[in-house]
Amino acid sequence: MDNSENEEASIIKLKRKRNVDEWKSVKNKRLKAKGLEYTAKKGKKSARITGERCRCQRKCLTSFSAEEMTRILENFNSIGDHVAQNVYLQGLITISPVNQKRKGVFKKKFNFSYKVHIGEKVLSVCREGFASLHGIGTKRVRNISASKTVAAVPSDSRGKHRNRKTNYVVLLFNLLTHIYKVFHIILYTMDRAVSEEGIYHRS
């Protein structure tokens, strides 16, 4: 008994607990959300900075001083969580239906307007300027805008793609486990059928 208990104890000690918070990818996500420098697979990624000035006719970013742009970026970085940041940005985007639709042109269903708060002041900007002020890409802004059209809370889908490399050892193990379970179910069903048939004949 003592030997078996010692063996079980040693097996339990060998099992490592899954500590997701210590994963490098999770740490990098946290650093990225805070706008800090981090090291990815393809090398070092610099800290988040205000993007380039927009190319729209209004020249949106000329309405902001360097101090104001820095403050907007710092406030955004201080949120420190990707999903919370998306929710914050979603609240700054206004959606409205398209009233007039031209024929022969791509049918746009919604119009999006973007605003930025600086103290009590609220300024409207274009999408590119909105992305630049928060140090993010326009793709992220488009995804957040799209989630607003279906009244959904923007989620964090980073790293949840399905184009991962296949682990054939794990795949084979899962396949053999499935076959083993199916085989036992068949044996159990056959054994039960034979038992019931024997009881029926005896009666």
PDB file of C-alpha atoms in Angstrom:
ATOM      1  CA  MET A   1       0.000   0.000   0.000  1.00  0.00           C
ATOM      2  CA  ASP A   2       2.825   2.366   0.922  1.00  0.00           C
ATOM      3  CA  ASN A   3       4.563   1.809  -2.418  1.00  0.00           C
ATOM      4  CA  SER A   4       1.374   2.447  -4.406  1.00  0.00           C
ATOM      5  CA  GLU A   5       0.644   5.602  -2.399  1.00  0.00           C
ATOM      6  CA  ASN A   6       4.199   6.850  -2.986  1.00  0.00           C
ATOM      7  CA  GLU A   7       3.863   6.173  -6.714  1.00  0.00           C
ATOM      8  CA  GLU A   8       0.562   8.082  -6.862  1.00  0.00           C
ATOM      9  CA  ALA A   9       2.107  10.967  -4.937  1.00  0.00           C
ATOM     10  CA  SER A  10       5.082  11.107  -7.324  1.00  0.00           C
ATOM     11  CA  ILE A  11       2.728  11.114 -10.356  1.00  0.00           C
ATOM     12  CA  ILE A  12       0.718  13.983  -8.852  1.00  0.00           C
ATOM     13  CA  LYS A  13       3.930  15.956  -8.260  1.00  0.00           C
ATOM     14  CA  LEU A  14       4.994  15.466 -11.893  1.00  0.00           C
ATOM     15  CA  LYS A  15       1.745  16.976 -13.191  1.00  0.00           C
ATOM     16  CA  ARG A  16       2.166  20.671 -13.961  1.00  0.00           C
ATOM     17  CA  LYS A  17      -0.644  23.102 -13.379  1.00  0.00           C
ATOM     18  CA  ARG A  18      -1.829  25.115 -16.357  1.00  0.00           C
ATOM     19  CA  ASN A  19      -0.902  28.717 -15.549  1.00  0.00           C
ATOM     20  CA  VAL A  20      -2.254  30.734 -18.473  1.00  0.00           C
ATOM     21  CA  ASP A  21      -1.165  34.066 -16.966  1.00  0.00           C
ATOM     22  CA  GLU A  22       2.484  33.041 -17.297  1.00  0.00           C
ATOM     23  CA  TRP A  23       2.248  32.196 -21.005  1.00  0.00           C
ATOM     24  CA  LYS A  24       4.485  34.404 -23.133  1.00  0.00           C
ATOM     25  CA  SER A  25       1.671  35.084 -25.622  1.00  0.00           C
ATOM     26  CA  VAL A  26      -0.647  36.245 -22.822  1.00  0.00           C
ATOM     27  CA  LYS A  27       2.064  38.483 -21.354  1.00  0.00           C
ATOM     28  CA  ASN A  28       2.671  39.989 -24.793  1.00  0.00           C
ATOM     29  CA  LYS A  29      -1.054  40.702 -25.184  1.00  0.00           C
ATOM     30  CA  ARG A  30      -1.032  42.572 -21.876  1.00  0.00           C
ATOM     31  CA  LEU A  31       2.023  44.601 -22.839  1.00  0.00           C
ATOM     32  CA  LYS A  32       0.532  45.397 -26.248  1.00  0.00           C
ATOM     33  CA  ALA A  33      -2.770  46.518 -24.686  1.00  0.00           C
ATOM     34  CA  LYS A  34      -0.828  48.887 -22.403  1.00  0.00           C
ATOM     35  CA  GLY A  35       1.052  50.250 -25.402  1.00  0.00           C
ATOM     36  CA  LEU A  36       4.426  48.973 -24.168  1.00  0.00           C
ATOM     37  CA  GLU A  37       7.278  47.372 -26.068  1.00  0.00           C
ATOM     38  CA  TYR A  38       7.218  43.563 -26.280  1.00  0.00           C
ATOM     39  CA  THR A  39       9.054  40.738 -28.032  1.00  0.00           C
ATOM     40  CA  ALA A  40       7.086  38.672 -30.556  1.00  0.00           C
ATOM     41  CA  LYS A  41       8.130  35.708 -32.722  1.00  0.00           C
ATOM     42  CA  LYS A  42       9.257  38.074 -35.479  1.00  0.00           C
ATOM     43  CA  GLY A  43      11.306  40.262 -33.154  1.00  0.00           C
ATOM     44  CA  LYS A  44      10.789  43.295 -30.952  1.00  0.00           C
ATOM     45  CA  LYS A  45       7.677  45.382 -31.359  1.00  0.00           C
ATOM     46  CA  SER A  46       7.980  49.041 -30.462  1.00  0.00           C
ATOM     47  CA  ALA A  47       5.705  50.836 -28.025  1.00  0.00           C
ATOM     48  CA  ARG A  48       2.424  52.273 -29.314  1.00  0.00           C
ATOM     49  CA  ILE A  49       2.686  55.769 -30.735  1.00  0.00           C
ATOM     50  CA  THR A  50       0.301  58.187 -32.433  1.00  0.00           C
ATOM     51  CA  GLY A  51      -0.041  57.259 -36.094  1.00  0.00           C
ATOM     52  CA  GLU A  52       0.499  59.358 -39.184  1.00  0.00           C
ATOM     53  CA  ARG A  53      -1.689  62.343 -39.949  1.00  0.00           C
ATOM     54  CA  CYS A  54      -4.855  61.491 -41.885  1.00  0.00           C
ATOM     55  CA  ARG A  55      -5.186  62.300 -45.593  1.00  0.00           C
ATOM     56  CA  CYS A  56      -8.802  63.500 -45.527  1.00  0.00           C
ATOM     57  CA  GLN A  57      -9.898  66.924 -46.742  1.00  0.00           C
ATOM     58  CA  ARG A  58     -10.634  68.149 -43.215  1.00  0.00           C
ATOM     59  CA  LYS A  59      -7.079  67.409 -41.996  1.00  0.00           C
ATOM     60  CA  CYS A  60      -8.546  66.156 -38.710  1.00  0.00           C
ATOM     61  CA  LEU A  61      -5.350  65.868 -36.686  1.00  0.00           C
ATOM     62  CA  THR A  62      -4.460  69.538 -37.223  1.00  0.00           C
ATOM     63  CA  SER A  63      -7.240  70.330 -34.717  1.00  0.00           C
ATOM     64  CA  PHE A  64      -5.217  68.661 -31.942  1.00  0.00           C
ATOM     65  CA  SER A  65      -2.084  69.884 -30.222  1.00  0.00           C
ATOM     66  CA  ALA A  66       0.803  67.512 -29.534  1.00  0.00           C
ATOM     67  CA  GLU A  67      -0.106  67.548 -25.829  1.00  0.00           C
ATOM     68  CA  GLU A  68      -3.722  66.619 -26.566  1.00  0.00           C
ATOM     69  CA  MET A  69      -2.701  63.750 -28.838  1.00  0.00           C
ATOM     70  CA  THR A  70      -0.351  62.432 -26.157  1.00  0.00           C
ATOM     71  CA  ARG A  71      -3.118  62.642 -23.546  1.00  0.00           C
ATOM     72  CA  ILE A  72      -5.583  60.730 -25.785  1.00  0.00           C
ATOM     73  CA  LEU A  73      -3.050  57.948 -26.348  1.00  0.00           C
ATOM     74  CA  GLU A  74      -2.088  57.729 -22.653  1.00  0.00           C
ATOM     75  CA  ASN A  75      -5.741  57.517 -21.586  1.00  0.00           C
ATOM     76  CA  PHE A  76      -6.312  54.738 -24.116  1.00  0.00           C
ATOM     77  CA  ASN A  77      -3.224  52.798 -22.985  1.00  0.00           C
ATOM     78  CA  SER A  78      -4.207  53.151 -19.320  1.00  0.00           C
ATOM     79  CA  ILE A  79      -7.294  50.964 -19.938  1.00  0.00           C
ATOM     80  CA  GLY A  80      -4.811  48.085 -20.244  1.00  0.00           C
ATOM     81  CA  ASP A  81      -7.184  45.440 -21.617  1.00  0.00           C
ATOM     82  CA  HIS A  82      -7.873  44.694 -25.295  1.00  0.00           C
ATOM     83  CA  VAL A  83     -11.606  43.949 -24.905  1.00  0.00           C
ATOM     84  CA  ALA A  84     -12.177  46.923 -22.576  1.00  0.00           C
ATOM     85  CA  GLN A  85     -10.393  49.151 -25.087  1.00  0.00           C
ATOM     86  CA  ASN A  86     -12.652  47.869 -27.872  1.00  0.00           C
ATOM     87  CA  VAL A  87     -15.744  48.617 -25.788  1.00  0.00           C
ATOM     88  CA  TYR A  88     -14.385  52.118 -25.086  1.00  0.00           C
ATOM     89  CA  LEU A  89     -13.754  52.737 -28.798  1.00  0.00           C
ATOM     90  CA  GLN A  90     -17.172  51.356 -29.700  1.00  0.00           C
ATOM     91  CA  GLY A  91     -18.726  54.005 -27.457  1.00  0.00           C
ATOM     92  CA  LEU A  92     -16.972  56.713 -29.498  1.00  0.00           C
ATOM     93  CA  ILE A  93     -18.430  55.443 -32.781  1.00  0.00           C
ATOM     94  CA  THR A  94     -21.897  56.515 -33.887  1.00  0.00           C
ATOM     95  CA  ILE A  95     -23.836  54.501 -36.460  1.00  0.00           C
ATOM     96  CA  SER A  96     -26.623  55.800 -38.681  1.00  0.00           C
ATOM     97  CA  PRO A  97     -28.515  54.285 -41.640  1.00  0.00           C
ATOM     98  CA  VAL A  98     -27.873  55.518 -45.163  1.00  0.00           C
ATOM     99  CA  ASN A  99     -30.811  57.678 -46.268  1.00  0.00           C
ATOM    100  CA  GLN A 100     -29.967  58.197 -49.937  1.00  0.00           C
ATOM    101  CA  LYS A 101     -28.673  55.317 -52.034  1.00  0.00           C
ATOM    102  CA  ARG A 102     -27.279  55.820 -55.511  1.00  0.00           C
ATOM    103  CA  LYS A 103     -27.916  53.267 -58.223  1.00  0.00           C
ATOM    104  CA  GLY A 104     -25.052  51.291 -59.702  1.00  0.00           C
ATOM    105  CA  VAL A 105     -22.830  51.938 -56.696  1.00  0.00           C
ATOM    106  CA  PHE A 106     -21.894  49.596 -53.857  1.00  0.00           C
ATOM    107  CA  LYS A 107     -24.853  49.632 -51.507  1.00  0.00           C
ATOM    108  CA  LYS A 108     -23.621  50.978 -48.205  1.00  0.00           C
ATOM    109  CA  LYS A 109     -26.024  50.162 -45.363  1.00  0.00           C
ATOM    110  CA  PHE A 110     -24.566  52.330 -42.591  1.00  0.00           C
ATOM    111  CA  ASN A 111     -22.626  55.512 -42.021  1.00  0.00           C
ATOM    112  CA  PHE A 112     -20.099  55.695 -39.195  1.00  0.00           C
ATOM    113  CA  SER A 113     -18.952  58.842 -37.431  1.00  0.00           C
ATOM    114  CA  TYR A 114     -16.030  58.975 -35.027  1.00  0.00           C
ATOM    115  CA  LYS A 115     -15.520  61.355 -32.128  1.00  0.00           C
ATOM    116  CA  VAL A 116     -12.804  61.999 -29.555  1.00  0.00           C
ATOM    117  CA  HIS A 117     -13.188  63.471 -26.059  1.00  0.00           C
ATOM    118  CA  ILE A 118     -10.645  65.955 -24.705  1.00  0.00           C
ATOM    119  CA  GLY A 119     -11.934  67.071 -21.334  1.00  0.00           C
ATOM    120  CA  GLU A 120     -15.342  68.608 -22.026  1.00  0.00           C
ATOM    121  CA  LYS A 121     -14.529  69.117 -25.701  1.00  0.00           C
ATOM    122  CA  VAL A 122     -15.821  66.595 -28.287  1.00  0.00           C
ATOM    123  CA  LEU A 123     -14.270  66.612 -31.758  1.00  0.00           C
ATOM    124  CA  SER A 124     -15.312  64.644 -34.829  1.00  0.00           C
ATOM    125  CA  VAL A 125     -12.597  62.940 -36.857  1.00  0.00           C
ATOM    126  CA  CYS A 126     -12.356  60.608 -39.840  1.00  0.00           C
ATOM    127  CA  ARG A 127     -11.723  56.879 -39.434  1.00  0.00           C
ATOM    128  CA  GLU A 128      -8.043  57.162 -40.285  1.00  0.00           C
ATOM    129  CA  GLY A 129      -7.577  60.021 -37.831  1.00  0.00           C
ATOM    130  CA  PHE A 130      -9.498  58.093 -35.161  1.00  0.00           C
ATOM    131  CA  ALA A 131      -7.139  55.124 -35.597  1.00  0.00           C
ATOM    132  CA  SER A 132      -4.020  57.329 -35.594  1.00  0.00           C
ATOM    133  CA  LEU A 133      -4.983  59.163 -32.392  1.00  0.00           C
ATOM    134  CA  HIS A 134      -5.336  55.827 -30.560  1.00  0.00           C
ATOM    135  CA  GLY A 135      -2.235  54.279 -32.147  1.00  0.00           C
ATOM    136  CA  ILE A 136      -4.137  51.379 -33.743  1.00  0.00           C
ATOM    137  CA  GLY A 137      -4.807  50.170 -37.284  1.00  0.00           C
ATOM    138  CA  THR A 138      -7.883  50.967 -39.358  1.00  0.00           C
ATOM    139  CA  LYS A 139      -8.633  47.232 -39.545  1.00  0.00           C
ATOM    140  CA  ARG A 140      -9.313  47.152 -35.808  1.00  0.00           C
ATOM    141  CA  VAL A 141     -11.581  50.183 -36.161  1.00  0.00           C
ATOM    142  CA  ARG A 142     -13.498  48.459 -38.996  1.00  0.00           C
ATOM    143  CA  ASN A 143     -13.989  45.326 -36.888  1.00  0.00           C
ATOM    144  CA  ILE A 144     -15.297  47.351 -33.941  1.00  0.00           C
ATOM    145  CA  SER A 145     -17.638  49.286 -36.249  1.00  0.00           C
ATOM    146  CA  ALA A 146     -18.924  46.015 -37.739  1.00  0.00           C
ATOM    147  CA  SER A 147     -19.686  44.645 -34.265  1.00  0.00           C
ATOM    148  CA  LYS A 148     -21.734  47.770 -33.557  1.00  0.00           C
ATOM    149  CA  THR A 149     -24.025  47.033 -36.532  1.00  0.00           C
ATOM    150  CA  VAL A 150     -25.149  43.778 -34.892  1.00  0.00           C
ATOM    151  CA  ALA A 151     -25.251  45.225 -31.358  1.00  0.00           C
ATOM    152  CA  ALA A 152     -22.469  42.904 -30.208  1.00  0.00           C
ATOM    153  CA  VAL A 153     -19.747  43.504 -27.639  1.00  0.00           C
ATOM    154  CA  PRO A 154     -16.397  43.401 -29.475  1.00  0.00           C
ATOM    155  CA  SER A 155     -14.401  40.362 -28.382  1.00  0.00           C
ATOM    156  CA  ASP A 156     -10.720  39.439 -28.473  1.00  0.00           C
ATOM    157  CA  SER A 157     -10.232  36.988 -31.348  1.00  0.00           C
ATOM    158  CA  ARG A 158      -6.453  37.201 -31.454  1.00  0.00           C
ATOM    159  CA  GLY A 159      -4.750  33.804 -31.552  1.00  0.00           C
ATOM    160  CA  LYS A 160      -8.031  31.957 -32.054  1.00  0.00           C
ATOM    161  CA  HIS A 161      -7.542  31.109 -35.717  1.00  0.00           C
ATOM    162  CA  ARG A 162      -7.711  27.517 -36.950  1.00  0.00           C
ATOM    163  CA  ASN A 163      -4.707  27.475 -39.272  1.00  0.00           C
ATOM    164  CA  ARG A 164      -2.427  25.868 -36.702  1.00  0.00           C
ATOM    165  CA  LYS A 165       0.079  23.110 -37.414  1.00  0.00           C
ATOM    166  CA  THR A 166      -1.372  19.641 -36.958  1.00  0.00           C
ATOM    167  CA  ASN A 167       0.099  17.638 -34.093  1.00  0.00           C
ATOM    168  CA  TYR A 168      -0.072  14.133 -35.546  1.00  0.00           C
ATOM    169  CA  VAL A 169       0.847  12.439 -32.250  1.00  0.00           C
ATOM    170  CA  VAL A 170      -2.113  14.073 -30.491  1.00  0.00           C
ATOM    171  CA  LEU A 171      -4.327  13.386 -33.514  1.00  0.00           C
ATOM    172  CA  LEU A 172      -3.400   9.669 -33.491  1.00  0.00           C
ATOM    173  CA  PHE A 173      -3.922   9.440 -29.729  1.00  0.00           C
ATOM    174  CA  ASN A 174      -7.395  11.009 -29.997  1.00  0.00           C
ATOM    175  CA  LEU A 175      -8.292   8.681 -32.865  1.00  0.00           C
ATOM    176  CA  LEU A 176      -7.200   5.546 -30.969  1.00  0.00           C
ATOM    177  CA  THR A 177      -9.054   6.744 -27.852  1.00  0.00           C
ATOM    178  CA  HIS A 178     -12.219   7.210 -29.899  1.00  0.00           C
ATOM    179  CA  ILE A 179     -11.890   3.734 -31.470  1.00  0.00           C
ATOM    180  CA  TYR A 180     -11.297   2.208 -28.041  1.00  0.00           C
ATOM    181  CA  LYS A 181     -14.464   3.846 -26.643  1.00  0.00           C
ATOM    182  CA  VAL A 182     -16.576   2.779 -29.632  1.00  0.00           C
ATOM    183  CA  PHE A 183     -15.237  -0.796 -29.365  1.00  0.00           C
ATOM    184  CA  HIS A 184     -16.198  -0.995 -25.685  1.00  0.00           C
ATOM    185  CA  ILE A 185     -19.667   0.401 -26.387  1.00  0.00           C
ATOM    186  CA  ILE A 186     -20.206  -2.291 -29.040  1.00  0.00           C
ATOM    187  CA  LEU A 187     -18.995  -5.039 -26.697  1.00  0.00           C
ATOM    188  CA  TYR A 188     -21.229  -3.774 -23.904  1.00  0.00           C
ATOM    189  CA  THR A 189     -24.252  -3.628 -26.220  1.00  0.00           C
ATOM    190  CA  MET A 190     -23.613  -7.160 -27.553  1.00  0.00           C
ATOM    191  CA  ASP A 191     -23.078  -8.572 -24.063  1.00  0.00           C
ATOM    192  CA  ARG A 192     -26.276  -6.968 -22.820  1.00  0.00           C
ATOM    193  CA  ALA A 193     -28.232  -8.273 -25.828  1.00  0.00           C
ATOM    194  CA  VAL A 194     -26.951 -11.818 -25.231  1.00  0.00           C
ATOM    195  CA  SER A 195     -27.828 -11.615 -21.533  1.00  0.00           C
ATOM    196  CA  GLU A 196     -31.355 -10.399 -22.246  1.00  0.00           C
ATOM    197  CA  GLU A 197     -31.842 -13.130 -24.860  1.00  0.00           C
ATOM    198  CA  GLY A 198     -30.727 -15.813 -22.370  1.00  0.00           C
ATOM    199  CA  ILE A 199     -33.165 -14.498 -19.758  1.00  0.00           C
ATOM    200  CA  TYR A 200     -35.961 -14.488 -22.351  1.00  0.00           C
ATOM    201  CA  HIS A 201     -35.320 -18.154 -23.352  1.00  0.00           C
ATOM    202  CA  ARG A 202     -35.159 -19.322 -19.732  1.00  0.00           C
ATOM    203  CA  SER A 203     -38.482 -17.696 -18.968  1.00  0.00           C
TER     204      SER A 203
END
